[in-house]
Amino acid sequence: TLEGYAHYMLKEIYEQPHSITNALRGRLDKDNATAKFGGLNLTTQQLRSVERIVLTGCGTSWHSALVGEYLFEELARIPVEVEYASELRYRNPPTDRDTVIFGITQSGETADTLAALREMKRKGHHTLAICNVIGSSIAQEADGGIYLHAGPEIGVASTKAFTSQLTVLSMLALYFGRLRHLSYEAGQRIIAQLEMLPEVIQKTLECHEHVKHIAARYADATNFLYLGRKYNFPTALEGALKLKEISYIHAEGYPAAEMKHGPIALVDEHTPSVFIVPNGTVYDKVLSNLQEVKARGGPVIAIVDHEDPQVANLADEVIMIPQIEDFLQPIVASIPLQLLSYEIALLRGCDVDMPRNLAKSVTVE
Ligand code: F6R
């Protein structure tokens, strides 16, 4: 039931402190500074000899995969490929023997993801599901996997499943990292960050009223750009997808630096750009991308994680999120983006939970 919320999407956005707690539960092994999973169905030796990881999925789950790629590279130093399941199933990529495939899927019923996993399994690869719905087709067919335990996601636009996917991928990257070079201290630090997440998300939700005011100013726009770099490039893609699917406003997400290779031509005073610009290694770079947009008269909505006079001077709107290390920023920065699309869709009179032309699980090709 809606439990007093106006829509399932809103309820699910607000459930995230809780759904992330459930994703973390029983999976952090502090003594060994690692994570643990019950159902991967591979021995430690087999996991240690994984040479390559393929992450596949569709839509929002594909965005999670993109974050997963950066996580595995940085924390575990394992080469990763991210594939749209719909492409992977009809391609014939050469894959090494020690390649493991993760299918990322909320519903566990997405036809393309199921077919891609089947094809990889047929080739003899170990297939794993990162899945929310217990007993779903993909959960059953995969050789092993990890459940999100996010609870039912009813709103067609994925919200809590996305942040739970990212939480699980972070723990997985920690786990694979600890099998390899990642130090005990680094593992401890990552665990401490993961443990902070539920509280941090709770705090982030306090931006709702402010985001609602911002939504009112931009609800009539016909185009939006979402820009971020590194871990927040997929955040930008996901922000744009959320806006598209429930408000029917055209939106594009890009790595912020790609702007100058074409999309910047779209910038004018009617095209807002949402910049995800928290502190981190690419902060200065994103800031200069923001300046480029501002210089062309585009309104800027900036997401920051500290009092930031430089951004405040340039941006038209500033949304503050709590600080967290960069590899977890997509989880936190997605919250205001979910709320922004929700509020804009409401103002435009859209059916937030059942957007036109969309189904919760895409069981046909
Ligand atoms: C976006 C959305 C879709 C799904 C995609 C994959 O909000 O809901 O893009 O993410 O259809 O679905 P699952 O994760 O169930 O395989």
Coordinates of C-alpha atoms and ligand atoms in Angstrom, one line a residue:
T1 CA 0.0 0.0 0.0
L2 CA 0.9 3.6 -0.3
E3 CA 1.1 4.2 3.4
G4 CA 0.1 7.8 3.1
Y5 CA 2.4 8.6 0.2
A6 CA 0.9 10.2 -2.9
H7 CA 2.6 7.7 -5.3
Y8 CA 4.6 4.5 -5.1
M9 CA 7.6 6.3 -6.7
L10 CA 7.6 8.8 -3.8
K11 CA 7.2 6.0 -1.2
E12 CA 10.1 4.1 -2.8
I13 CA 12.3 7.2 -2.9
Y14 CA 11.7 7.6 0.8
E15 CA 12.3 4.0 1.6
Q16 CA 15.9 4.2 0.4
P17 CA 17.6 4.5 3.9
H18 CA 15.8 1.3 4.7
S19 CA 16.3 -0.6 1.4
I20 CA 20.0 0.2 1.6
T21 CA 20.1 -1.1 5.1
N22 CA 18.6 -4.3 3.9
A23 CA 21.2 -4.6 1.0
L24 CA 24.0 -4.2 3.6
R25 CA 22.6 -6.5 6.2
G26 CA 24.8 -9.4 7.1
R27 CA 27.2 -8.7 4.2
L28 CA 29.9 -6.6 5.9
D29 CA 32.7 -8.6 7.4
K30 CA 34.5 -6.1 9.6
D31 CA 37.0 -8.5 11.1
N32 CA 38.3 -9.3 7.6
A33 CA 37.6 -5.8 6.2
T34 CA 35.6 -7.3 3.4
A35 CA 32.1 -8.2 2.3
K36 CA 30.5 -11.6 2.2
F37 CA 27.9 -13.2 0.0
G38 CA 26.1 -16.5 0.4
G39 CA 25.1 -17.4 -3.1
L40 CA 27.9 -16.8 -5.6
N41 CA 28.4 -20.5 -5.8
L42 CA 32.1 -20.1 -6.6
T43 CA 35.0 -21.2 -4.5
T44 CA 37.4 -18.5 -3.2
Q45 CA 40.0 -20.0 -5.6
Q46 CA 37.6 -19.6 -8.5
L47 CA 36.8 -16.1 -7.5
R48 CA 40.5 -15.3 -7.2
S49 CA 41.2 -16.4 -10.7
V50 CA 38.5 -14.3 -12.3
E51 CA 40.3 -12.3 -15.1
R52 CA 37.5 -10.3 -16.5
I53 CA 34.0 -9.3 -15.5
V54 CA 31.1 -8.5 -17.9
L55 CA 28.2 -6.5 -16.4
T56 CA 25.0 -6.5 -18.4
G57 CA 21.5 -5.2 -18.0
C58 CA 19.0 -2.7 -19.5
G59 CA 17.9 0.8 -18.7
T60 CA 18.6 1.8 -15.1
S61 CA 20.2 -1.5 -14.4
W62 CA 22.7 -0.8 -17.2
H63 CA 23.5 2.5 -15.5
S64 CA 24.3 0.6 -12.4
A65 CA 26.6 -1.5 -14.5
L66 CA 28.5 1.6 -15.6
V67 CA 29.1 2.5 -12.0
G68 CA 30.1 -1.1 -11.3
E69 CA 32.8 -0.8 -14.0
Y70 CA 34.5 2.1 -12.3
L71 CA 34.1 0.3 -8.9
F72 CA 35.7 -2.9 -10.0
E73 CA 38.5 -1.1 -11.8
E74 CA 39.3 1.1 -8.9
L75 CA 38.8 -1.2 -5.9
A76 CA 39.6 -4.6 -7.5
R77 CA 41.8 -3.8 -10.6
I78 CA 39.7 -6.2 -12.7
P79 CA 39.0 -5.4 -16.3
V80 CA 35.3 -4.9 -16.8
E81 CA 33.1 -4.7 -19.8
V82 CA 29.6 -3.2 -19.7
E83 CA 27.1 -4.4 -22.3
Y84 CA 23.5 -3.6 -23.0
A85 CA 21.9 -7.0 -22.7
S86 CA 20.0 -6.5 -25.9
E87 CA 23.3 -6.1 -27.8
L88 CA 25.2 -8.7 -26.0
R89 CA 22.7 -11.4 -26.8
Y90 CA 23.3 -11.0 -30.6
R91 CA 26.9 -10.2 -30.5
N92 CA 29.6 -12.8 -30.4
P93 CA 32.3 -11.2 -28.3
P94 CA 35.5 -13.2 -27.7
T95 CA 35.5 -13.9 -24.0
D96 CA 38.3 -15.5 -22.0
R97 CA 37.7 -18.6 -20.0
D98 CA 38.0 -16.8 -16.6
T99 CA 35.2 -14.3 -17.4
V100 CA 32.3 -14.0 -15.0
I101 CA 29.0 -12.5 -16.1
F102 CA 26.8 -10.4 -13.9
G103 CA 23.2 -9.8 -15.0
I104 CA 21.8 -6.8 -13.2
T105 CA 18.0 -6.7 -13.0
Q106 CA 15.4 -5.5 -10.6
S107 CA 12.6 -7.7 -11.9
G108 CA 14.6 -10.7 -12.9
E109 CA 12.3 -11.0 -15.9
T110 CA 13.8 -8.7 -18.5
A111 CA 13.8 -10.7 -21.7
D112 CA 17.0 -9.3 -23.1
T113 CA 18.9 -9.7 -19.9
L114 CA 17.7 -13.3 -19.5
A115 CA 18.7 -14.1 -23.1
A116 CA 22.1 -12.5 -22.7
L117 CA 22.8 -14.6 -19.6
R118 CA 21.6 -17.7 -21.3
E119 CA 23.9 -17.1 -24.2
M120 CA 26.9 -16.6 -21.9
K121 CA 26.0 -19.6 -19.8
R122 CA 25.8 -21.7 -23.0
K123 CA 29.4 -20.7 -23.7
G124 CA 30.4 -22.0 -20.4
H125 CA 30.7 -18.9 -18.3
H126 CA 29.6 -18.6 -14.8
T127 CA 26.6 -16.3 -14.7
L128 CA 25.5 -14.4 -11.6
A129 CA 22.4 -12.3 -11.0
I130 CA 22.1 -9.1 -9.1
C131 CA 18.4 -9.2 -8.7
N132 CA 15.6 -7.9 -6.6
V133 CA 12.7 -10.3 -7.2
I134 CA 13.2 -13.5 -5.4
G135 CA 12.5 -16.6 -7.5
S136 CA 12.3 -14.6 -10.7
S137 CA 13.4 -16.3 -14.0
I138 CA 16.8 -14.8 -14.0
A139 CA 17.4 -15.6 -10.3
Q140 CA 16.5 -19.2 -11.1
E141 CA 18.5 -19.6 -14.2
A142 CA 21.7 -17.9 -13.1
D143 CA 24.4 -20.0 -11.5
G144 CA 24.4 -17.9 -8.4
G145 CA 23.8 -14.3 -7.4
I146 CA 22.9 -11.7 -4.9
Y147 CA 19.5 -10.4 -3.9
L148 CA 18.9 -6.7 -3.3
H149 CA 16.2 -7.3 -0.6
A150 CA 14.8 -3.8 -1.6
G151 CA 11.2 -5.0 -1.2
P152 CA 8.7 -4.7 -4.1
E153 CA 9.3 -1.8 -6.5
I154 CA 5.9 -0.8 -7.9
G155 CA 6.6 2.5 -9.5
V156 CA 7.6 2.0 -13.1
A157 CA 10.6 4.3 -12.7
S158 CA 13.3 2.4 -10.8
T159 CA 14.5 4.3 -7.7
K160 CA 15.3 2.1 -4.7
A161 CA 16.4 -0.8 -6.8
F162 CA 19.0 1.4 -8.5
T163 CA 20.6 2.6 -5.2
S164 CA 20.5 -1.0 -3.9
Q165 CA 22.2 -2.3 -7.0
L166 CA 25.0 0.3 -6.5
T167 CA 25.3 -0.7 -2.8
V168 CA 25.7 -4.4 -3.8
L169 CA 28.2 -3.6 -6.5
S170 CA 30.2 -1.5 -4.1
M171 CA 30.4 -4.5 -1.7
L172 CA 31.2 -6.8 -4.5
A173 CA 34.1 -4.6 -5.7
L174 CA 35.3 -4.5 -2.1
Y175 CA 35.1 -8.3 -1.9
F176 CA 37.0 -8.8 -5.2
G177 CA 39.5 -6.1 -4.1
R178 CA 40.2 -7.9 -0.8
L179 CA 40.9 -11.1 -2.7
R180 CA 43.6 -9.2 -4.5
H181 CA 45.6 -6.2 -3.7
L182 CA 43.2 -4.1 -1.5
S183 CA 44.7 -3.5 2.0
Y184 CA 43.0 -4.2 5.3
E185 CA 43.0 -0.5 6.1
A186 CA 41.4 0.4 2.7
G187 CA 38.8 -2.3 3.3
Q188 CA 38.0 -0.9 6.7
R189 CA 37.6 2.6 5.3
I190 CA 35.2 1.4 2.6
I191 CA 33.2 -0.5 5.1
A192 CA 32.9 2.6 7.3
Q193 CA 31.7 4.6 4.3
L194 CA 29.1 1.9 3.4
E195 CA 27.8 1.8 6.9
M196 CA 27.2 5.6 6.8
L197 CA 25.0 5.3 3.8
P198 CA 21.5 4.8 5.4
E199 CA 22.0 7.9 7.6
V200 CA 23.5 9.9 4.7
I201 CA 20.5 9.0 2.5
Q202 CA 18.1 10.0 5.3
K203 CA 19.8 13.4 5.5
T204 CA 19.8 13.8 1.7
L205 CA 16.1 13.4 1.6
E206 CA 15.9 16.7 3.5
C207 CA 16.5 18.5 0.2
H208 CA 13.0 17.6 -1.0
E209 CA 11.3 21.0 -0.3
H210 CA 14.1 22.9 -1.9
V211 CA 14.1 20.6 -5.0
K212 CA 10.3 21.1 -5.2
H213 CA 10.8 24.9 -5.5
I214 CA 13.5 24.3 -8.2
A215 CA 11.1 22.0 -10.1
A216 CA 8.5 24.7 -10.2
R217 CA 11.0 27.0 -12.0
Y218 CA 12.0 24.5 -14.7
A219 CA 8.9 22.4 -15.2
D220 CA 8.1 24.1 -18.6
A221 CA 11.5 23.3 -20.1
T222 CA 11.5 21.1 -23.2
N223 CA 15.1 20.0 -23.0
F224 CA 17.4 19.2 -20.1
L225 CA 21.1 18.2 -19.9
Y226 CA 22.6 16.2 -17.1
L227 CA 26.4 16.3 -16.7
G228 CA 28.9 14.7 -14.4
R229 CA 32.2 12.9 -14.7
K230 CA 33.8 9.7 -13.5
Y231 CA 31.4 8.0 -11.0
N232 CA 28.8 10.7 -11.6
F233 CA 28.7 10.2 -15.4
P234 CA 26.3 7.3 -14.9
T235 CA 24.5 9.4 -12.3
A236 CA 23.9 11.9 -15.1
L237 CA 22.6 9.3 -17.4
E238 CA 20.2 8.0 -14.7
G239 CA 19.0 11.5 -13.9
A240 CA 18.2 12.1 -17.5
L241 CA 16.4 8.8 -17.9
K242 CA 14.3 9.5 -14.8
L243 CA 13.2 12.8 -16.2
K244 CA 12.4 11.4 -19.6
E245 CA 10.4 8.5 -18.5
I246 CA 8.1 10.2 -16.1
S247 CA 7.8 13.8 -17.3
Y248 CA 8.3 13.2 -21.0
I249 CA 10.8 16.0 -21.2
H250 CA 13.7 15.3 -23.5
A251 CA 16.8 14.9 -21.5
E252 CA 20.3 13.8 -22.2
G253 CA 23.1 12.7 -19.9
Y254 CA 26.7 13.1 -20.8
P255 CA 30.1 12.9 -19.3
A256 CA 30.5 16.7 -18.7
A257 CA 33.6 17.0 -20.8
E258 CA 31.9 15.5 -23.9
M259 CA 29.8 18.7 -24.0
K260 CA 32.2 20.5 -26.2
H261 CA 32.1 17.8 -28.8
G262 CA 28.6 18.6 -29.8
P263 CA 25.9 18.8 -27.2
I264 CA 26.9 22.3 -26.1
A265 CA 25.2 23.5 -29.3
L266 CA 22.0 22.7 -27.5
V267 CA 22.7 25.2 -24.7
D268 CA 20.6 28.3 -24.6
E269 CA 18.6 30.2 -22.0
H270 CA 15.7 27.7 -22.2
T271 CA 17.8 24.5 -21.7
P272 CA 18.7 23.8 -18.1
S273 CA 21.8 21.8 -17.3
V274 CA 22.0 19.7 -14.1
F275 CA 25.6 19.5 -13.0
I276 CA 26.7 16.9 -10.5
V277 CA 29.7 18.6 -9.0
P278 CA 30.6 17.3 -5.5
N279 CA 34.2 17.3 -4.2
G280 CA 36.5 14.8 -5.6
T281 CA 39.3 14.2 -8.1
V282 CA 37.3 15.6 -11.1
Y283 CA 35.8 18.6 -9.2
D284 CA 37.9 21.3 -11.0
K285 CA 37.2 19.7 -14.3
V286 CA 33.5 19.6 -13.9
L287 CA 33.6 23.2 -12.6
S288 CA 35.2 24.4 -15.8
N289 CA 32.6 22.5 -17.8
L290 CA 30.0 24.3 -15.8
Q291 CA 31.6 27.6 -16.6
E292 CA 31.5 26.8 -20.3
V293 CA 27.7 26.2 -20.1
K294 CA 27.1 29.3 -18.1
A295 CA 29.1 31.4 -20.6
R296 CA 26.6 30.3 -23.2
G297 CA 23.6 31.5 -21.2
G298 CA 22.3 28.1 -20.0
P299 CA 20.6 27.9 -16.6
V300 CA 22.5 25.6 -14.3
I301 CA 21.2 23.5 -11.4
A302 CA 24.3 22.3 -9.5
I303 CA 24.5 19.5 -7.0
V304 CA 27.3 20.1 -4.5
D305 CA 28.4 18.5 -1.2
H306 CA 29.8 21.5 0.7
E307 CA 29.3 25.3 0.9
D308 CA 30.8 26.1 -2.5
P309 CA 31.1 29.8 -3.3
Q310 CA 32.6 29.1 -6.7
V311 CA 29.6 27.0 -7.8
A312 CA 27.2 29.3 -6.0
N313 CA 28.4 32.3 -8.0
L314 CA 27.9 30.6 -11.3
A315 CA 24.9 28.3 -10.8
D316 CA 21.2 29.4 -10.8
E317 CA 20.3 26.8 -8.3
V318 CA 22.4 24.8 -5.8
I319 CA 21.3 21.6 -4.2
M320 CA 23.4 20.4 -1.2
I321 CA 24.0 16.7 -0.5
P322 CA 26.0 15.2 2.3
Q323 CA 29.7 14.3 1.8
I324 CA 30.7 10.8 1.0
E325 CA 33.6 9.3 -0.8
D326 CA 33.4 9.5 -4.6
F327 CA 32.6 5.8 -5.3
L328 CA 29.4 6.2 -3.3
Q329 CA 28.4 9.6 -4.6
P330 CA 26.1 8.2 -7.3
I331 CA 23.9 6.7 -4.6
V332 CA 23.6 10.0 -2.8
A333 CA 23.4 12.3 -5.8
S334 CA 20.7 10.2 -7.3
I335 CA 18.3 11.2 -4.6
P336 CA 17.7 14.8 -5.6
L337 CA 17.6 13.8 -9.2
Q338 CA 14.8 11.3 -8.4
L339 CA 12.9 14.0 -6.5
L340 CA 13.4 16.5 -9.3
S341 CA 11.9 14.3 -11.9
Y342 CA 9.1 13.3 -9.6
E343 CA 8.2 16.9 -8.8
I344 CA 8.5 18.1 -12.4
A345 CA 6.3 15.2 -13.6
L346 CA 3.6 16.1 -11.0
L347 CA 3.6 19.7 -12.1
R348 CA 3.1 18.5 -15.7
G349 CA 0.2 16.4 -14.7
C350 CA 1.9 13.1 -15.7
D351 CA 1.0 9.7 -14.2
V352 CA 4.1 9.2 -12.2
D353 CA 3.7 5.6 -11.3
M354 CA 2.5 4.4 -14.7
P355 CA 4.1 6.5 -17.4
R356 CA 2.8 6.1 -20.9
N357 CA 4.3 3.4 -23.2
L358 CA 6.2 1.8 -20.3
A359 CA 5.9 -1.5 -18.4
K360 CA 7.5 -2.4 -15.2
S361 CA 9.2 -5.4 -16.6
V362 CA 10.0 -5.7 -20.3
T363 CA 9.4 -9.4 -20.9
V364 CA 9.4 -9.1 -24.7
E365 CA 12.3 -8.3 -27.0
Ligands
F6R1 C1 13.9 2.8 -15.6 C2 13.5 1.5 -15.7 C3 13.9 0.6 -16.8 C4 14.5 -0.7 -16.2 C5 14.8 -1.7 -17.3 C6 15.5 -2.9 -16.7 O1 13.4 3.5 -14.5 O2 12.7 1.1 -14.9 O3 14.9 1.2 -17.6 O4 15.6 -0.4 -15.4 O5 13.7 -2.0 -18.0 O6 14.6 -3.6 -15.8 P1 15.1 -4.7 -14.9 O7 16.1 -4.0 -13.9 O8 13.9 -5.2 -14.2 O9 15.8 -5.7 -15.7

